Amino acid sequence: MFKSLRLTNFKAWKDTGDIGLAPVTMLLGTNSSGKSSLLQSLLLLKQTVRSPDRTIHLNLGGDEVNDLFSFGDFDSVLRHGADSLRHFSIGFDFKRFDDSRVKAGSLEAIYGKTSTGSVAVQQMKLSTGAREFRAVRRERGAFSIFVDDEGQPRFKGRNYAPERSISFSADAIAELDQDGALVEDLSLSIRRELEGISYLGPLRRKPERDYAWNKSKPGDVGSDGGNAVGALLASALLRSEEQNYIVDGVSKWLKRMKVAEQLEVRQQGRSNRYELIIQRDGVACNLRDVGIGVSQVLPVLVVAYFAPIGSTVILEEPEIHLHPLAQSILAELFVKVSKERNIQFIVETHSEHLFRRMQTLIAKGTAKKRDVSMYFVKRDGAQALLQTLEVDEFGVVGNWPENFFGDSVGEARQQAMARAKRMQERANG
């Protein structure tokens, strides 16, 4: 689980400060305010650690098949108006609940631009407990390796360059001797944390009428939800208790949202092709033939149950094409699945219904205040600003952003005044 995130000079962010990340973290804000950049920083590191090139410092993307985003070049990421150093940084704290040897720690990486135009780590810092290990870039691509608060480097050279932003080189590990094992374990925990991210974007693939199944399950649901049906097919057809849990969970929430009564996987004859059948109002329909809301929320429900236990799910606008009740039920989904499966949800949303239901869950005690973080992102000129929404134990927000969800009281007042005026005009003939 990510415990905090900090960015400097990253896109619209000059300095976010330490952003606390809870089991359920919600990001609200106006369009193009900088919300997505917060999420993209973690996804940038995820696609970097997945890169087949271990010597790469930062994978800015470009591979449409394997990368989550294309970030362009260094100048596209660097905040406009950044100081003369022209550096940006990404850092986070984490805590793991699996069998990792290092259970908690942090990463901070500072990036700059080389004379050839590529992105290079200027400093990488790995920490756990009271231990700290740094790789600092010197002239001509050489790196100095520092341990704890020592003023002088243990060693330096071009063969000590960091790998994929999270690891020391094999030569550096060997030189660190006994500390080398700790650094390796720390990097492995960071790698697992980043690789465990599941991301679902706001633009989801339209459903097909039928699907081929090759008797395997996908690695993830895909950023557009394209593998969600594959995950459901594996769940229904592999017939393990763990897999059936996914279909049962998805069906339960579809019914809770009142968008479907049941989900069924149906084989076409004896072929390897299957269709998803949605039962609603006693009628069975192919997923392709039902309202778009069902097909758009399906990947959201699937990723909640398909993501590995203890991992992080990043969602952009999960409420798209859902009616108000279904949007509000999403809050219940996040809270319940977070508890049951130890899943962390980081959610960007514009939904008042989702937000209000989360307040209600806190007021009822169903969600603990400590388990939910809410932030509002706004723009001040070219710079993004982050406001922590102060929610008390009864779900009341003490510093509500003015008119973000509109002025419902003001609208009601204007309606009443307009109604009275028209009724008076009608009475006067």
Short mmCIF file of C-alpha atoms in Angstrom, two decimals:
data_model
loop_
_atom_site.label_atom_id
_atom_site.label_comp_id
_atom_site.label_asym_id
_atom_site.label_seq_id
_atom_site.Cartn_x
_atom_site.Cartn_y
_atom_site.Cartn_z
CA MET A 1 0.00 0.00 0.00
CA PHE A 2 1.22 3.48 -0.83
CA LYS A 3 1.22 5.60 2.32
CA SER A 4 2.16 8.94 0.78
CA LEU A 5 3.16 10.59 -2.49
CA ARG A 6 5.17 13.72 -3.24
CA LEU A 7 5.92 15.41 -6.56
CA THR A 8 8.00 18.46 -7.41
CA ASN A 9 8.04 20.23 -10.78
CA PHE A 10 5.96 17.40 -12.24
CA LYS A 11 3.62 18.74 -14.92
CA ALA A 12 1.37 21.33 -13.19
CA TRP A 13 2.73 20.59 -9.70
CA LYS A 14 5.44 22.78 -8.21
CA ASP A 15 5.45 20.87 -4.92
CA THR A 16 2.56 18.74 -3.72
CA GLY A 17 3.96 18.29 -0.25
CA ASP A 18 3.39 14.88 1.30
CA ILE A 19 -0.02 13.61 0.17
CA GLY A 20 -1.33 11.01 2.61
CA LEU A 21 -2.84 8.02 0.82
CA ALA A 22 -5.45 5.99 2.72
CA PRO A 23 -7.01 2.61 1.87
CA VAL A 24 -9.59 4.68 -0.04
CA THR A 25 -8.33 7.98 -1.46
CA MET A 26 -10.61 10.23 -3.51
CA LEU A 27 -9.43 13.05 -5.75
CA LEU A 28 -11.95 15.69 -6.80
CA GLY A 29 -11.47 18.87 -8.76
CA THR A 30 -12.21 20.86 -11.87
CA ASN A 31 -11.29 19.67 -15.35
CA SER A 32 -7.59 19.93 -16.27
CA SER A 33 -6.71 20.89 -12.71
CA GLY A 34 -3.90 18.33 -12.30
CA LYS A 35 -5.70 15.37 -10.71
CA SER A 36 -4.62 12.94 -13.40
CA SER A 37 -0.97 13.98 -13.06
CA LEU A 38 -0.95 12.68 -9.49
CA LEU A 39 -2.06 9.26 -10.72
CA GLN A 40 0.22 9.33 -13.75
CA SER A 41 3.34 9.75 -11.63
CA LEU A 42 2.85 6.29 -10.14
CA LEU A 43 1.94 4.84 -13.53
CA LEU A 44 5.11 6.33 -15.00
CA LEU A 45 7.17 4.43 -12.42
CA LYS A 46 5.13 1.28 -13.00
CA GLN A 47 5.85 1.26 -16.73
CA THR A 48 9.50 1.99 -15.97
CA VAL A 49 9.95 -1.03 -13.70
CA ARG A 50 8.20 -3.18 -16.33
CA SER A 51 10.62 -2.06 -19.05
CA PRO A 52 12.75 -4.87 -20.51
CA ASP A 53 15.70 -2.45 -20.50
CA ARG A 54 17.07 -2.56 -16.96
CA THR A 55 19.47 0.34 -17.65
CA ILE A 56 16.62 2.75 -18.41
CA HIS A 57 16.15 5.55 -15.88
CA LEU A 58 12.59 6.52 -16.80
CA ASN A 59 10.33 5.02 -19.45
CA LEU A 60 8.35 7.93 -20.88
CA GLY A 61 6.37 5.58 -23.10
CA GLY A 62 5.65 5.30 -26.78
CA ASP A 63 4.95 1.57 -26.99
CA GLU A 64 1.17 1.48 -27.49
CA VAL A 65 1.01 -2.22 -26.60
CA ASN A 66 3.07 -2.35 -23.40
CA ASP A 67 3.06 1.18 -21.99
CA LEU A 68 0.25 2.79 -20.00
CA PHE A 69 0.96 6.34 -21.19
CA SER A 70 3.14 8.27 -23.58
CA PHE A 71 4.55 11.20 -21.64
CA GLY A 72 6.40 12.69 -24.60
CA ASP A 73 9.83 13.95 -23.61
CA PHE A 74 11.50 15.47 -20.57
CA ASP A 75 10.17 18.96 -21.29
CA SER A 76 6.61 17.62 -21.51
CA VAL A 77 6.86 16.34 -17.94
CA LEU A 78 8.81 19.25 -16.42
CA ARG A 79 6.58 21.97 -14.99
CA HIS A 80 6.50 25.16 -17.04
CA GLY A 81 8.36 27.81 -15.10
CA ALA A 82 10.54 25.33 -13.19
CA ASP A 83 13.68 26.84 -11.65
CA SER A 84 17.06 26.90 -13.35
CA LEU A 85 17.97 23.41 -12.10
CA ARG A 86 15.27 21.97 -14.39
CA HIS A 87 14.69 18.90 -12.27
CA PHE A 88 11.49 17.09 -11.32
CA SER A 89 11.02 14.44 -8.66
CA ILE A 90 8.71 11.59 -7.69
CA GLY A 91 8.70 10.06 -4.23
CA PHE A 92 6.51 7.82 -2.14
CA ASP A 93 6.32 5.88 1.12
CA PHE A 94 4.93 2.35 1.17
CA LYS A 95 3.94 -0.45 3.52
CA ARG A 96 3.60 -4.08 2.50
CA PHE A 97 1.50 -6.83 4.05
CA ASP A 98 2.90 -9.86 2.21
CA ASP A 99 6.01 -11.99 2.74
CA SER A 100 8.42 -9.27 1.58
CA ARG A 101 11.53 -9.01 3.75
CA VAL A 102 11.28 -5.22 3.77
CA LYS A 103 7.79 -4.30 4.97
CA ALA A 104 8.03 -0.51 4.77
CA GLY A 105 10.20 2.10 3.16
CA SER A 106 10.40 4.96 0.71
CA LEU A 107 11.72 5.95 -2.69
CA GLU A 108 12.67 9.38 -3.97
CA ALA A 109 14.02 9.92 -7.47
CA ILE A 110 15.11 13.26 -8.93
CA TYR A 111 15.36 13.50 -12.72
CA GLY A 112 17.17 15.81 -15.09
CA LYS A 113 17.94 16.10 -18.78
CA THR A 114 21.26 15.02 -20.27
CA SER A 115 23.14 16.83 -23.02
CA THR A 116 21.73 14.30 -25.49
CA GLY A 117 18.15 15.09 -24.41
CA SER A 118 17.41 11.87 -22.55
CA VAL A 119 16.05 11.64 -18.99
CA ALA A 120 18.53 10.61 -16.31
CA VAL A 121 18.33 10.10 -12.56
CA GLN A 122 20.17 12.89 -10.76
CA GLN A 123 19.63 11.34 -7.36
CA MET A 124 17.91 8.18 -6.15
CA LYS A 125 17.26 7.62 -2.47
CA LEU A 126 16.02 4.36 -0.95
CA SER A 127 15.09 4.28 2.75
CA THR A 128 13.78 1.80 5.27
CA GLY A 129 13.68 2.35 9.01
CA ALA A 130 16.81 4.29 9.97
CA ARG A 131 18.77 3.16 6.90
CA GLU A 132 19.25 5.30 3.80
CA PHE A 133 21.07 4.62 0.53
CA ARG A 134 21.68 7.25 -2.16
CA ALA A 135 23.03 7.27 -5.69
CA VAL A 136 24.04 10.78 -6.79
CA ARG A 137 24.94 11.64 -10.37
CA ARG A 138 28.28 13.31 -10.96
CA GLU A 139 30.07 14.43 -14.11
CA ARG A 140 29.99 12.31 -17.28
CA GLY A 141 27.39 9.87 -16.00
CA ALA A 142 29.35 8.67 -12.97
CA PHE A 143 27.45 8.03 -9.73
CA SER A 144 28.54 8.33 -6.10
CA ILE A 145 27.00 5.93 -3.60
CA PHE A 146 26.27 7.23 -0.09
CA VAL A 147 25.10 5.23 2.94
CA ASP A 148 23.09 6.74 5.81
CA ASP A 149 24.42 10.16 6.86
CA GLU A 150 28.01 9.59 5.77
CA GLY A 151 29.53 12.74 4.30
CA GLN A 152 31.79 10.93 1.86
CA PRO A 153 30.70 8.42 -0.77
CA ARG A 154 31.54 4.77 -0.29
CA PHE A 155 32.56 4.58 -3.96
CA LYS A 156 31.83 6.17 -7.32
CA GLY A 157 31.94 5.33 -11.01
CA ARG A 158 29.90 5.00 -14.20
CA ASN A 159 29.10 1.36 -13.43
CA TYR A 160 27.04 2.41 -10.40
CA ALA A 161 24.20 4.05 -12.33
CA PRO A 162 20.71 3.19 -10.95
CA GLU A 163 18.45 0.83 -12.86
CA ARG A 164 14.77 1.53 -13.66
CA SER A 165 14.71 4.33 -11.03
CA ILE A 166 14.38 1.85 -8.14
CA SER A 167 17.48 -0.36 -8.05
CA PHE A 168 21.20 -0.07 -7.51
CA SER A 169 23.42 -1.72 -10.12
CA ALA A 170 24.84 -5.19 -9.54
CA ASP A 171 28.31 -3.65 -9.10
CA ALA A 172 26.99 -1.26 -6.45
CA ILE A 173 25.24 -4.12 -4.62
CA ALA A 174 28.48 -6.10 -4.57
CA GLU A 175 30.47 -3.11 -3.27
CA LEU A 176 27.94 -2.51 -0.49
CA ASP A 177 28.80 -5.94 0.90
CA GLN A 178 26.44 -6.77 3.81
CA ASP A 179 24.26 -3.72 3.11
CA GLY A 180 23.83 -4.95 -0.45
CA ALA A 181 21.32 -7.62 0.58
CA LEU A 182 19.18 -5.01 2.36
CA VAL A 183 19.25 -2.72 -0.68
CA GLU A 184 18.21 -5.61 -2.94
CA ASP A 185 15.32 -6.53 -0.63
CA LEU A 186 14.23 -2.88 -0.42
CA SER A 187 14.27 -2.52 -4.21
CA LEU A 188 12.30 -5.76 -4.56
CA SER A 189 9.59 -4.45 -2.22
CA ILE A 190 9.39 -1.20 -4.20
CA ARG A 191 9.20 -3.14 -7.45
CA ARG A 192 6.38 -5.34 -6.12
CA GLU A 193 4.49 -2.28 -4.93
CA LEU A 194 4.66 -0.65 -8.36
CA GLU A 195 4.05 -3.81 -10.37
CA GLY A 196 0.99 -4.50 -8.23
CA ILE A 197 -0.79 -1.35 -9.44
CA SER A 198 -3.93 -2.02 -11.48
CA TYR A 199 -5.09 0.93 -13.57
CA LEU A 200 -8.45 1.50 -15.25
CA GLY A 201 -8.85 4.69 -17.25
CA PRO A 202 -11.99 6.68 -18.10
CA LEU A 203 -12.27 5.42 -21.69
CA ARG A 204 -13.37 1.79 -21.63
CA ARG A 205 -13.69 -0.58 -24.54
CA LYS A 206 -17.12 -1.40 -25.92
CA PRO A 207 -18.22 -5.01 -25.38
CA GLU A 208 -18.09 -7.67 -28.08
CA ARG A 209 -20.95 -10.02 -28.86
CA ASP A 210 -18.82 -13.05 -28.00
CA TYR A 211 -15.30 -13.82 -26.83
CA ALA A 212 -12.75 -16.55 -27.47
CA TRP A 213 -11.18 -18.11 -24.37
CA ASN A 214 -7.80 -19.84 -24.51
CA LYS A 215 -8.09 -21.45 -21.05
CA SER A 216 -5.89 -18.90 -19.31
CA LYS A 217 -6.47 -15.76 -17.29
CA PRO A 218 -5.10 -12.33 -18.23
CA GLY A 219 -2.42 -10.58 -16.22
CA ASP A 220 -4.66 -7.55 -15.60
CA VAL A 221 -7.93 -6.04 -16.82
CA GLY A 222 -6.14 -3.50 -19.05
CA SER A 223 -6.23 0.28 -18.87
CA ASP A 224 -9.37 0.30 -21.06
CA GLY A 225 -10.94 -2.74 -19.38
CA GLY A 226 -10.32 -4.81 -22.49
CA ASN A 227 -9.32 -7.87 -20.45
CA ALA A 228 -12.20 -7.66 -17.95
CA VAL A 229 -14.29 -10.23 -19.79
CA GLY A 230 -11.25 -12.51 -20.07
CA ALA A 231 -10.92 -12.32 -16.29
CA LEU A 232 -14.60 -13.19 -15.90
CA LEU A 233 -14.31 -16.13 -18.30
CA ALA A 234 -11.35 -17.49 -16.36
CA SER A 235 -13.31 -17.00 -13.15
CA ALA A 236 -16.34 -18.88 -14.41
CA LEU A 237 -14.57 -21.64 -16.34
CA LEU A 238 -11.47 -22.48 -14.29
CA ARG A 239 -13.88 -23.34 -11.49
CA SER A 240 -11.60 -22.76 -8.54
CA GLU A 241 -13.03 -21.33 -5.35
CA GLU A 242 -10.83 -18.27 -5.68
CA GLN A 243 -11.90 -17.66 -9.26
CA ASN A 244 -15.63 -18.15 -8.61
CA TYR A 245 -15.27 -15.42 -6.01
CA ILE A 246 -14.81 -12.90 -8.84
CA VAL A 247 -18.01 -13.78 -10.72
CA ASP A 248 -20.00 -13.91 -7.49
CA GLY A 249 -18.64 -10.55 -6.36
CA VAL A 250 -19.34 -8.84 -9.68
CA SER A 251 -22.87 -10.27 -9.83
CA LYS A 252 -23.60 -9.11 -6.29
CA TRP A 253 -22.65 -5.50 -7.03
CA LEU A 254 -24.47 -5.39 -10.37
CA LYS A 255 -27.60 -6.39 -8.49
CA ARG A 256 -26.88 -3.93 -5.66
CA MET A 257 -26.60 -1.14 -8.22
CA LYS A 258 -29.88 -2.22 -9.83
CA VAL A 259 -28.32 -2.47 -13.27
CA ALA A 260 -28.62 -6.28 -13.55
CA GLU A 261 -29.98 -9.20 -11.57
CA GLN A 262 -27.42 -11.79 -12.59
CA LEU A 263 -24.34 -12.32 -14.73
CA GLU A 264 -23.94 -15.56 -16.68
CA VAL A 265 -21.22 -16.98 -18.95
CA ARG A 266 -22.73 -19.00 -21.81
CA GLN A 267 -20.79 -21.23 -24.21
CA GLN A 268 -21.64 -21.14 -27.91
CA GLY A 269 -22.17 -24.79 -28.81
CA ARG A 270 -18.94 -26.73 -28.30
CA SER A 271 -16.68 -23.95 -29.50
CA ASN A 272 -14.17 -21.95 -27.50
CA ARG A 273 -16.37 -18.87 -27.82
CA TYR A 274 -18.51 -17.53 -25.01
CA GLU A 275 -20.95 -14.71 -24.49
CA LEU A 276 -21.79 -12.75 -21.37
CA ILE A 277 -25.49 -12.83 -20.56
CA ILE A 278 -27.09 -10.17 -18.38
CA GLN A 279 -30.34 -11.05 -16.61
CA ARG A 280 -32.59 -8.07 -15.96
CA ASP A 281 -36.34 -7.91 -15.27
CA GLY A 282 -36.57 -11.60 -16.11
CA VAL A 283 -35.06 -11.09 -19.57
CA ALA A 284 -31.69 -12.50 -20.68
CA CYS A 285 -29.66 -10.24 -22.98
CA ASN A 286 -26.21 -10.33 -24.48
CA LEU A 287 -23.90 -7.80 -22.81
CA ARG A 288 -23.64 -6.05 -26.17
CA ASP A 289 -27.40 -5.39 -26.20
CA VAL A 290 -27.83 -3.86 -22.74
CA GLY A 291 -27.33 -0.24 -21.72
CA ILE A 292 -23.83 1.18 -21.89
CA GLY A 293 -23.77 1.69 -18.12
CA VAL A 294 -23.46 -2.06 -17.49
CA SER A 295 -20.56 -2.53 -19.88
CA GLN A 296 -18.77 0.55 -18.50
CA VAL A 297 -19.05 -0.39 -14.82
CA LEU A 298 -18.23 -4.06 -15.42
CA PRO A 299 -14.43 -3.48 -15.61
CA VAL A 300 -14.61 -1.43 -12.39
CA LEU A 301 -16.22 -4.33 -10.55
CA VAL A 302 -13.92 -6.90 -12.12
CA VAL A 303 -10.71 -5.07 -11.22
CA ALA A 304 -11.88 -4.74 -7.60
CA TYR A 305 -11.94 -8.54 -7.32
CA PHE A 306 -9.27 -9.47 -9.88
CA ALA A 307 -6.47 -7.23 -8.56
CA PRO A 308 -4.04 -9.16 -6.33
CA ILE A 309 -4.79 -9.05 -2.61
CA GLY A 310 -2.91 -6.19 -0.96
CA SER A 311 -2.38 -4.25 -4.21
CA THR A 312 -3.41 -0.78 -5.38
CA VAL A 313 -6.19 -0.02 -7.86
CA ILE A 314 -6.15 3.37 -9.61
CA LEU A 315 -9.45 4.42 -11.18
CA GLU A 316 -10.35 7.43 -13.30
CA GLU A 317 -14.02 8.39 -13.34
CA PRO A 318 -15.47 4.99 -12.41
CA GLU A 319 -18.94 6.56 -12.40
CA ILE A 320 -19.12 7.14 -16.17
CA HIS A 321 -22.56 6.31 -17.68
CA LEU A 322 -24.02 5.19 -14.34
CA HIS A 323 -27.27 6.47 -12.88
CA PRO A 324 -27.06 8.33 -9.53
CA LEU A 325 -27.87 5.35 -7.28
CA ALA A 326 -25.24 3.18 -8.95
CA GLN A 327 -22.68 5.98 -8.61
CA SER A 328 -23.32 6.16 -4.88
CA ILE A 329 -23.00 2.38 -4.51
CA LEU A 330 -19.44 2.66 -5.81
CA ALA A 331 -18.49 4.20 -2.46
CA GLU A 332 -19.78 1.10 -0.70
CA LEU A 333 -17.84 -1.11 -3.11
CA PHE A 334 -14.55 0.67 -2.40
CA VAL A 335 -14.97 0.55 1.37
CA LYS A 336 -16.09 -3.08 1.52
CA VAL A 337 -13.55 -4.53 -0.93
CA SER A 338 -10.76 -2.49 0.66
CA LYS A 339 -11.52 -4.18 3.98
CA GLU A 340 -12.15 -7.67 2.61
CA ARG A 341 -9.22 -7.89 0.20
CA ASN A 342 -6.84 -5.27 1.60
CA ILE A 343 -7.07 -3.38 -1.70
CA GLN A 344 -6.10 0.29 -1.85
CA PHE A 345 -8.32 2.41 -4.11
CA ILE A 346 -7.07 5.74 -5.49
CA VAL A 347 -10.04 7.26 -7.30
CA GLU A 348 -10.37 10.36 -9.46
CA THR A 349 -14.04 11.32 -9.66
CA HIS A 350 -16.49 14.10 -10.48
CA SER A 351 -19.44 12.29 -8.91
CA GLU A 352 -21.32 14.10 -6.16
CA HIS A 353 -23.36 10.94 -5.52
CA LEU A 354 -20.24 8.86 -4.88
CA PHE A 355 -18.77 11.54 -2.66
CA ARG A 356 -21.96 12.07 -0.64
CA ARG A 357 -22.36 8.34 -0.04
CA MET A 358 -18.79 8.17 1.25
CA GLN A 359 -19.68 10.92 3.71
CA THR A 360 -22.70 8.87 4.81
CA LEU A 361 -20.57 5.75 5.28
CA ILE A 362 -18.21 7.71 7.51
CA ALA A 363 -21.15 9.15 9.47
CA LYS A 364 -22.54 5.64 10.03
CA GLY A 365 -19.15 4.30 11.09
CA THR A 366 -19.13 1.85 8.17
CA ALA A 367 -16.00 3.61 6.94
CA LYS A 368 -13.46 4.86 9.46
CA LYS A 369 -12.21 8.40 9.08
CA ARG A 370 -8.61 7.15 9.08
CA ASP A 371 -9.33 4.81 6.16
CA VAL A 372 -10.58 7.52 3.79
CA SER A 373 -8.68 10.52 2.42
CA MET A 374 -10.34 13.19 0.27
CA TYR A 375 -8.61 15.92 -1.70
CA PHE A 376 -9.72 18.79 -3.91
CA VAL A 377 -7.45 19.90 -6.75
CA LYS A 378 -7.74 23.36 -8.25
CA ARG A 379 -5.73 25.54 -10.59
CA ASP A 380 -4.04 28.81 -9.75
CA GLY A 381 -2.87 30.05 -13.13
CA ALA A 382 -0.51 27.41 -14.52
CA GLN A 383 0.03 25.80 -11.13
CA ALA A 384 -2.00 23.02 -9.50
CA LEU A 385 -2.91 23.33 -5.83
CA LEU A 386 -4.04 20.57 -3.48
CA GLN A 387 -6.55 21.10 -0.69
CA THR A 388 -7.09 18.41 1.93
CA LEU A 389 -10.81 18.08 2.63
CA GLU A 390 -11.21 18.02 6.40
CA VAL A 391 -13.80 15.33 7.12
CA ASP A 392 -14.81 14.70 10.73
CA GLU A 393 -15.97 11.39 12.24
CA PHE A 394 -19.56 12.23 11.24
CA GLY A 395 -18.70 12.72 7.57
CA VAL A 396 -19.00 16.51 7.66
CA VAL A 397 -16.55 18.43 5.46
CA GLY A 398 -15.31 21.51 7.28
CA ASN A 399 -13.73 23.24 4.28
CA TRP A 400 -16.09 22.48 1.41
CA PRO A 401 -14.97 23.90 -2.01
CA GLU A 402 -17.51 26.58 -2.92
CA ASN A 403 -19.95 25.62 -5.68
CA PHE A 404 -17.94 22.60 -6.89
CA PHE A 405 -21.07 20.45 -7.00
CA GLY A 406 -23.21 23.47 -7.78
CA ASP A 407 -25.41 25.41 -5.37
CA SER A 408 -28.39 23.14 -4.67
CA VAL A 409 -29.90 25.55 -2.14
CA GLY A 410 -29.43 28.47 -4.51
CA GLU A 411 -30.97 26.50 -7.37
CA ALA A 412 -34.01 25.65 -5.23
CA ARG A 413 -34.37 29.30 -4.25
CA GLN A 414 -34.21 30.45 -7.87
CA GLN A 415 -36.75 27.80 -8.88
CA ALA A 416 -39.15 28.96 -6.15
CA MET A 417 -38.78 32.60 -7.16
CA ALA A 418 -39.27 31.82 -10.86
CA ARG A 419 -42.30 29.66 -10.09
CA ALA A 420 -43.89 32.37 -7.95
CA LYS A 421 -43.25 34.99 -10.61
CA ARG A 422 -44.82 32.93 -13.41
CA MET A 423 -47.82 32.00 -11.24
CA GLN A 424 -48.33 35.69 -10.44
CA GLU A 425 -48.09 36.59 -14.14
CA ARG A 426 -50.60 33.88 -14.98
CA ALA A 427 -52.99 35.09 -12.25
CA ASN A 428 -52.75 38.65 -13.55
CA GLY A 429 -53.84 37.39 -16.96
#
